[in-house]
Tab-separated table of C-alpha atoms and ligand atoms in Angstrom:
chain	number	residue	atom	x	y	z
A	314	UNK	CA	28.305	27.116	-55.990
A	315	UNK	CA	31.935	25.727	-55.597
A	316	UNK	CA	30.552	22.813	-55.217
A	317	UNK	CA	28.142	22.491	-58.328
A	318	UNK	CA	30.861	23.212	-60.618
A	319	UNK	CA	33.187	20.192	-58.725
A	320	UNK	CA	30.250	18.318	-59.393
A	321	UNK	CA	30.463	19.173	-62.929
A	322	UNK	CA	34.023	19.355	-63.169
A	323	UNK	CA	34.296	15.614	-61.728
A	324	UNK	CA	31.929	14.768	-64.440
A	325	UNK	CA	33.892	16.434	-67.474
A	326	UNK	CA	37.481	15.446	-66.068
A	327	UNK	CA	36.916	11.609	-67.179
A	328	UNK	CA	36.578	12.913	-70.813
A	329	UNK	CA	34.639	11.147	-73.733
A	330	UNK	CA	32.191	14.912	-73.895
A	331	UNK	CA	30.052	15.372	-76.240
A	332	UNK	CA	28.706	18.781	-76.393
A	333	UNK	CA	25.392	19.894	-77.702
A	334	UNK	CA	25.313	23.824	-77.843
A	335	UNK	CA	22.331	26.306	-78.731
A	336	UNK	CA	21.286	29.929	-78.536
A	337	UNK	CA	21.842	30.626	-75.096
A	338	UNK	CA	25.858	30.263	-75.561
A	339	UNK	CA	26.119	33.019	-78.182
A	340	UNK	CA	23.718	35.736	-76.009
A	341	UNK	CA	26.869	37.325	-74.302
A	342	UNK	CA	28.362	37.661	-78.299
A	343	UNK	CA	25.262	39.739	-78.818
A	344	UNK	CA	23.131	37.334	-80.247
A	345	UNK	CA	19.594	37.420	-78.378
A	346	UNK	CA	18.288	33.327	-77.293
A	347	UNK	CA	14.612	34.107	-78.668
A	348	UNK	CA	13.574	31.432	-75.795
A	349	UNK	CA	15.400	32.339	-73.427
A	350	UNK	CA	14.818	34.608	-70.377
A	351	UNK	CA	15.502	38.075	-72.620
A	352	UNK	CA	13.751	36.665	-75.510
A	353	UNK	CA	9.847	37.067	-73.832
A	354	UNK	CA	9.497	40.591	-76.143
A	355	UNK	CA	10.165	38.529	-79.666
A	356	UNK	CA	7.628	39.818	-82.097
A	357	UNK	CA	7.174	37.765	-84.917
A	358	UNK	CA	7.358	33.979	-85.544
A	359	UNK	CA	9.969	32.776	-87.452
A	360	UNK	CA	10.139	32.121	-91.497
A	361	UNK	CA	8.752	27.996	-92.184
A	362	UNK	CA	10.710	25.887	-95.067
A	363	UNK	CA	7.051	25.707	-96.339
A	364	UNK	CA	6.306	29.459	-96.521
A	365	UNK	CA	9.565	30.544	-97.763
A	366	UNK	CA	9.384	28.123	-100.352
A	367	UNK	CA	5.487	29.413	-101.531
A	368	UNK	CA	5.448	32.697	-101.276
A	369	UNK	CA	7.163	35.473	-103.071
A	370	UNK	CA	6.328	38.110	-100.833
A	371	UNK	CA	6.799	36.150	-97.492
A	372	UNK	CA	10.377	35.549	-99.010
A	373	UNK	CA	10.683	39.392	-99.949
A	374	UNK	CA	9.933	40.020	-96.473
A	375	UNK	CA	12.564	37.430	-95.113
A	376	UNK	CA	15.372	38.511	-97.055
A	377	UNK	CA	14.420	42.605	-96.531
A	378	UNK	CA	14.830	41.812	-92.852
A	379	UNK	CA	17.840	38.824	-92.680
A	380	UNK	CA	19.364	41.474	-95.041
A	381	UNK	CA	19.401	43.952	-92.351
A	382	UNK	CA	20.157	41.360	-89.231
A	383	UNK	CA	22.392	39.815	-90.998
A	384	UNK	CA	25.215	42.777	-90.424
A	385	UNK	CA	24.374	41.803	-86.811
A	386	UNK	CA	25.092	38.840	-87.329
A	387	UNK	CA	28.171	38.895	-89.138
A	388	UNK	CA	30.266	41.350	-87.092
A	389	UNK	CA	28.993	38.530	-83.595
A	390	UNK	CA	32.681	37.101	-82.499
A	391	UNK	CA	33.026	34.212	-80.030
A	392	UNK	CA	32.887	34.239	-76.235
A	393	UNK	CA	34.767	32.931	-73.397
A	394	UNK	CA	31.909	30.185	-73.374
A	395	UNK	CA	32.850	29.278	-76.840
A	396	UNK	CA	36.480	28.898	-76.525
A	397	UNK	CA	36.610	27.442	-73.315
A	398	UNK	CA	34.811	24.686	-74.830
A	399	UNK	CA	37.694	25.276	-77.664
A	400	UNK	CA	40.300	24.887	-74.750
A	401	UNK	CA	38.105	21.353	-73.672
A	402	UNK	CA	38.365	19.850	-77.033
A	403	UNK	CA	41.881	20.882	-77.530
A	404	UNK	CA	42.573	19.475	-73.828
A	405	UNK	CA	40.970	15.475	-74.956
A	406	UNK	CA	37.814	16.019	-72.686
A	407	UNK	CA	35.629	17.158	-75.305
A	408	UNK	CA	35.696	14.737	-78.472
A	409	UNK	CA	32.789	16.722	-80.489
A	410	UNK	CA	30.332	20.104	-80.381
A	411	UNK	CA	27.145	19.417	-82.179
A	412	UNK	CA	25.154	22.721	-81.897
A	413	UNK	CA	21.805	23.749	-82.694
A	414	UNK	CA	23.626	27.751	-83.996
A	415	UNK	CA	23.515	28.886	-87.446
A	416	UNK	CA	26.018	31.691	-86.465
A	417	UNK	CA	29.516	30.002	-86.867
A	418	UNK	CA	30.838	30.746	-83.512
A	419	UNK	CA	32.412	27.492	-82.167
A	420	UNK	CA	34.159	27.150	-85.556
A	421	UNK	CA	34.999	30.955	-85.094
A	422	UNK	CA	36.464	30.069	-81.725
A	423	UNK	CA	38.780	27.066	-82.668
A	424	UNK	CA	36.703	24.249	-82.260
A	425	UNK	CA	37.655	21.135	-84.293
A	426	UNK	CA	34.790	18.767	-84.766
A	427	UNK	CA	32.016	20.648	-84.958
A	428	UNK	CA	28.765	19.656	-86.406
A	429	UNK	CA	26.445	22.309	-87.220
A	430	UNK	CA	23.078	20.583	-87.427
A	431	UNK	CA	20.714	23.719	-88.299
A	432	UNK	CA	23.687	24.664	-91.387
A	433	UNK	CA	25.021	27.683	-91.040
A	434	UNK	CA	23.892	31.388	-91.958
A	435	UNK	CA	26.951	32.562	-94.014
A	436	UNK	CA	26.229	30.227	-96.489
A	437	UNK	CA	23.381	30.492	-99.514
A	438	UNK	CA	22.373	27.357	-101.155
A	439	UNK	CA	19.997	27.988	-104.550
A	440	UNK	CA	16.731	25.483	-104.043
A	441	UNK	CA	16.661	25.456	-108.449
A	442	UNK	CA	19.787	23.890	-108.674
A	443	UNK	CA	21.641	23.406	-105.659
A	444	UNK	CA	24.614	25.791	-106.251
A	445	UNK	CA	26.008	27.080	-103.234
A	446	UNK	CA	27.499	30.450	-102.582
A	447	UNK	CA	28.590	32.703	-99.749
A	448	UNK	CA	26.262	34.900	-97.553
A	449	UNK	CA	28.997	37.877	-98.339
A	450	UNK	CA	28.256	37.338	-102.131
A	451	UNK	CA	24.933	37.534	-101.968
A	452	UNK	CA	24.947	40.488	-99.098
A	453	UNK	CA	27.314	42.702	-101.922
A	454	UNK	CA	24.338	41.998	-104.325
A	455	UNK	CA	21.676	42.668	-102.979
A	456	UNK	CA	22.810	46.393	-101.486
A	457	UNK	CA	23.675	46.371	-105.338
A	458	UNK	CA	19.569	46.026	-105.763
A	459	UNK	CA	18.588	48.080	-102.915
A	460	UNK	CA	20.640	51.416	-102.825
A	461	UNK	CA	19.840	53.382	-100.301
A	462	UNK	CA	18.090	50.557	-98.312
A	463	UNK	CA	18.844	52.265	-94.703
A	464	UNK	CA	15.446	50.969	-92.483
A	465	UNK	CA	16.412	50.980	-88.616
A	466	UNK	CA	17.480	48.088	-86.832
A	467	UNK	CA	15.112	47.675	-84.486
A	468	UNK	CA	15.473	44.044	-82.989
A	469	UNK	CA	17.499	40.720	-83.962
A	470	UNK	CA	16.690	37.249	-83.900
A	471	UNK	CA	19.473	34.721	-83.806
A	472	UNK	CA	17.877	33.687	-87.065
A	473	UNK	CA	19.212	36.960	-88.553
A	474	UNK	CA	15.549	38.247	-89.030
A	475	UNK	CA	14.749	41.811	-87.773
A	476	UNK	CA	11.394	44.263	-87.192
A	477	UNK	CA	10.978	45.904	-90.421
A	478	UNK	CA	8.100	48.227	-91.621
A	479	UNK	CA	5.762	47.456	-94.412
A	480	UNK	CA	6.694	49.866	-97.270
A	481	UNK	CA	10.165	49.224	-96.241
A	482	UNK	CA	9.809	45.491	-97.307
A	483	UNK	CA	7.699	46.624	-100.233
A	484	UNK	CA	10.740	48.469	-101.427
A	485	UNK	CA	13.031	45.704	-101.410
A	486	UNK	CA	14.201	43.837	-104.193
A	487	UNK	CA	15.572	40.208	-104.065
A	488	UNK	CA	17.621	38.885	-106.202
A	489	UNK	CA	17.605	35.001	-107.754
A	490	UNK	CA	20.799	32.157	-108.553
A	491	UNK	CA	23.425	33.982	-111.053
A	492	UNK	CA	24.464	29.970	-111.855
A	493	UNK	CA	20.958	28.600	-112.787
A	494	UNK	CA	19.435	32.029	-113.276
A	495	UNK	CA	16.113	31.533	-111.648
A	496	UNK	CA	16.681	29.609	-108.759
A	497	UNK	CA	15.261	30.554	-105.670
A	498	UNK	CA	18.131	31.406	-102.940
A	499	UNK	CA	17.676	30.354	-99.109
A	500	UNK	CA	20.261	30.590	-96.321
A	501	UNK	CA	21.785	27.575	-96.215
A	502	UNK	CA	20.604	27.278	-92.683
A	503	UNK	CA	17.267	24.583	-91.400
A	504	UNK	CA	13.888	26.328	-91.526
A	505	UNK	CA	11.051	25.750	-88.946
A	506	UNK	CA	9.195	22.653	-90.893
A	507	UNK	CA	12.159	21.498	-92.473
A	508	UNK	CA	14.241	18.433	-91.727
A	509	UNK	CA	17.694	18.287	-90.604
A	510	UNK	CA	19.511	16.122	-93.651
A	511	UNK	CA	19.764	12.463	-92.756
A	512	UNK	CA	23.462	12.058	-92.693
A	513	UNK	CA	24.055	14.828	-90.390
A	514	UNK	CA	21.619	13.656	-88.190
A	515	UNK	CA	23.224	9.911	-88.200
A	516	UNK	CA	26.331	10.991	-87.435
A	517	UNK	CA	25.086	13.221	-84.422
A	518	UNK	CA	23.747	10.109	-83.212
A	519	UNK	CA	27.088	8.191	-83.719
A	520	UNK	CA	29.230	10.612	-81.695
A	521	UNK	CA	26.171	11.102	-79.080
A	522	UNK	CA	26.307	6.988	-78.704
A	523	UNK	CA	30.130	6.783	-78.565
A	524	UNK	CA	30.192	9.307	-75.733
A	525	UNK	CA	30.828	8.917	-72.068
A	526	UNK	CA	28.922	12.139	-71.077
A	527	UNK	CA	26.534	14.242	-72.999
A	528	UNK	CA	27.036	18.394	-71.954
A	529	UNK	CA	23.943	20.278	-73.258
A	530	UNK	CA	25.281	24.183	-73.117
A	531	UNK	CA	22.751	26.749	-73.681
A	532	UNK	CA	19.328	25.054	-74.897
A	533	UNK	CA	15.925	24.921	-73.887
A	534	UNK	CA	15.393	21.919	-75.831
A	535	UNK	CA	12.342	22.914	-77.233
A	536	UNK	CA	12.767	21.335	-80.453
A	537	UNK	CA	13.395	17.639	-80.750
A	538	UNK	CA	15.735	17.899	-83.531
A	539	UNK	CA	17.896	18.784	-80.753
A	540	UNK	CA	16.288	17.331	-77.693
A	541	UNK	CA	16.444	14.006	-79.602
A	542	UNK	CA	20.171	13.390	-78.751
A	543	UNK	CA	19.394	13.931	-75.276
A	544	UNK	CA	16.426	11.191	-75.295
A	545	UNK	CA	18.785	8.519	-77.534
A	546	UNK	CA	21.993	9.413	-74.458
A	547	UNK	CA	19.386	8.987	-72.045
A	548	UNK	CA	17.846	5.493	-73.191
A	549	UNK	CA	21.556	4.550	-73.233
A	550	UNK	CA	22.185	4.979	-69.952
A	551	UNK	CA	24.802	7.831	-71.090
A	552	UNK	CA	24.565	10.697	-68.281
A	553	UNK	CA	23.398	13.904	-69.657
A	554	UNK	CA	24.289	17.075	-67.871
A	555	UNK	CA	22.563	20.402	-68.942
A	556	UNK	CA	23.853	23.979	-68.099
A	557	UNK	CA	21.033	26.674	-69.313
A	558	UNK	CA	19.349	29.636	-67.799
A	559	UNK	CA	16.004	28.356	-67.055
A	560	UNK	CA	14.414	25.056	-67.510
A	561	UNK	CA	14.859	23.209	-70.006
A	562	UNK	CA	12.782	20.096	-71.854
A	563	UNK	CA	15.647	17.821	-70.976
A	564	UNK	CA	15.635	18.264	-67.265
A	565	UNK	CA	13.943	15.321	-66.087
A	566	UNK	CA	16.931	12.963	-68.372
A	567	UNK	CA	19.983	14.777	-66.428
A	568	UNK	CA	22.228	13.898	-63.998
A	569	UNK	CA	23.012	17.595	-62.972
A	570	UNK	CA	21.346	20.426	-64.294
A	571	UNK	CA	23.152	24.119	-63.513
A	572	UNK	CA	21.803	27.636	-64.091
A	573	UNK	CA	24.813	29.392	-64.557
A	574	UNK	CA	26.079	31.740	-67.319
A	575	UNK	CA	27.735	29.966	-69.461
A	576	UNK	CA	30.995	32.521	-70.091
A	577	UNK	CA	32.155	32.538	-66.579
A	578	UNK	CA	31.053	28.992	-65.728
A	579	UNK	CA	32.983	27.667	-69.119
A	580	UNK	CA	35.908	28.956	-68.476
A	581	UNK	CA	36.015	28.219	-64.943
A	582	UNK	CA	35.437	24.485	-65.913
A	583	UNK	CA	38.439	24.431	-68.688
A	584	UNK	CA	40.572	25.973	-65.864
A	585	UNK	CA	39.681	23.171	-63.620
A	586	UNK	CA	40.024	20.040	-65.564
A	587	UNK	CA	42.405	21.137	-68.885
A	588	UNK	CA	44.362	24.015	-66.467
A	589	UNK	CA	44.566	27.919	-66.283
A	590	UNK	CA	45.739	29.453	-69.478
A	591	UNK	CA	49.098	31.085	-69.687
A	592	UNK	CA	46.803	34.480	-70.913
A	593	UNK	CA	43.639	34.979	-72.162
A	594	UNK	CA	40.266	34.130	-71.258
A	595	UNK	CA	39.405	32.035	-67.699
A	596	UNK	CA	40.637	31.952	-64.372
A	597	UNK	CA	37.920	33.606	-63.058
A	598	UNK	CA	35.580	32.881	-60.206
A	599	UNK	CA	32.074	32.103	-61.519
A	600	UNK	CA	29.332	33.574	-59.788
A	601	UNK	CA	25.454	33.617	-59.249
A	602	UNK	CA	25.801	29.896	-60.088
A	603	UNK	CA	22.444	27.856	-58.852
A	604	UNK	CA	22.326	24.404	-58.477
A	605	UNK	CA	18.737	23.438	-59.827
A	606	UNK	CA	19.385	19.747	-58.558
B	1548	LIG	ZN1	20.511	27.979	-109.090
């Protein structure tokens, strides 16, 4: 154990990270990693760009049930795996985050340099017209349309979508762009079937090639919008390390691969290479850390 995280600490301490976050570094902030070990039980597949965009009543159903998961969502603050990376970047080791998360959190935490290449959830763009607006806008109007709108919580995905029963969803009313007037609204966030904008992907790719080290923190990899960088490191002969509980689609492209969680193995790391905090989060000893190879 000690000696995986030397391993990894020798690694880090030469700087020139880049880090490439997803959901399984915002679980312990209460936001379940729907491929991850706790996310077998997920019940329903999540919303397509091509769907949403289609049909009324799929979108009814989205927003009935992000409206709900969203207070979830928005009361999630970081963890001691999100600012230790905070503490990395602030330290010169880490020069960027690019992260997979929709919820904010590494901004949240302190992190400069952060590209959030699935958008972010607190944000509402209008697909009429383009107009963007805050989540909190649109969350104060649509309670305004749906008084009294008090289903159960039953389960969250990290996409801010939760279980919600049939009449419930019947019930709810949506509500369209105040700017253009008739524009459809969608979370300003990167639907299933949808494409990550060009620009943001290029300059993933730029700080990916200009790194020494590539730290994947948290993902399974699963989708190549994400397990893309890890490929493009990889052909570059830029070592990839990846620290996830479970295995991961990247595994066979690392260097070192840990199954650790990631808030006690974090902060141990920042202590390590950037130093102990005067207070605050770190300093403690991680454990139930595996080396996988
Ligand atoms: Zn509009």
């Amino acid at each position: 154990m000690t000696e995986t995280i030397d391993a990894l600490a020798g690694l880090v301490a030469g700087g020139g990270v880049v880090v490439l976050s997803g959901a399984g570094l915002s679980t312990e902030s209460g936001i379940p990693d729907y491929r991850g070990p706790s996310g077998a039980a997920r019940r329903h597949t999540p919303m397509t760009y091509q769907v949403f965009t289609r049909d009324a009543q799929a979108r009814r159903r989205y927003w009935a049930r992000s409206h709900l998961g969203w207070r979830v969502i928005a009361r999630a603050a970081p963890n001691d795996g999100h600012r230790a990376v905070a503490r990395l970047q602030r330290g010169g080791l880490v020069d960027g985050v690019i992260t997979q998360n929709v919820d904010g959190l590494h901004t949240a935490a302190g992190s400069p340099r952060v590209v959030e290449l699935h958008g972010r959830l607190d944000e509402v763009v209008c697909l009429g017209c383009g107009n963007q607006t805050s989540r909190e806008e649109l969350d104060r109007r649509l309670r305004e349309a749906n008084p009294g709108f008090d289903a159960r919580v039953a389960a969250v995905n990290p996409d801010g979508d939760v279980d919600l029963a049939d009449d419930e969803v019947a019930r709810f009313r949506t509500v369209d762009c105040t700017f253009c007037g008739t524009g459809v609204l969608k979370p300003d966030v990167v639907f299933f079937g949808e494409t990550v904008p060009a620009p943001r992907v290029a300059r993933c790719f730029d700080m990916v090639q200009r790194a020494r080290l590539l730290l994947v923190l948290g993902s399974s990899l699963t989708v190549m919008s994400g397990r893309r960088f890890v490929l493009r490191a990889a052909k570059l002969g830029i070592p990839v390390v990846i620290v996830n509980q479970g295995p991961t689609r990247g595994d066979g492209y690392a260097a070192l691969t840990l199954d650790a969680p990631l808030g006690r193995l974090l902060p141990a790391l920042a202590d390590r290479t950037v130093g102990v905090p005067a207070a605050g989060d770190g300093g403690v000893a991680p454990t139930g850390l595996t080396a996988v190879r």
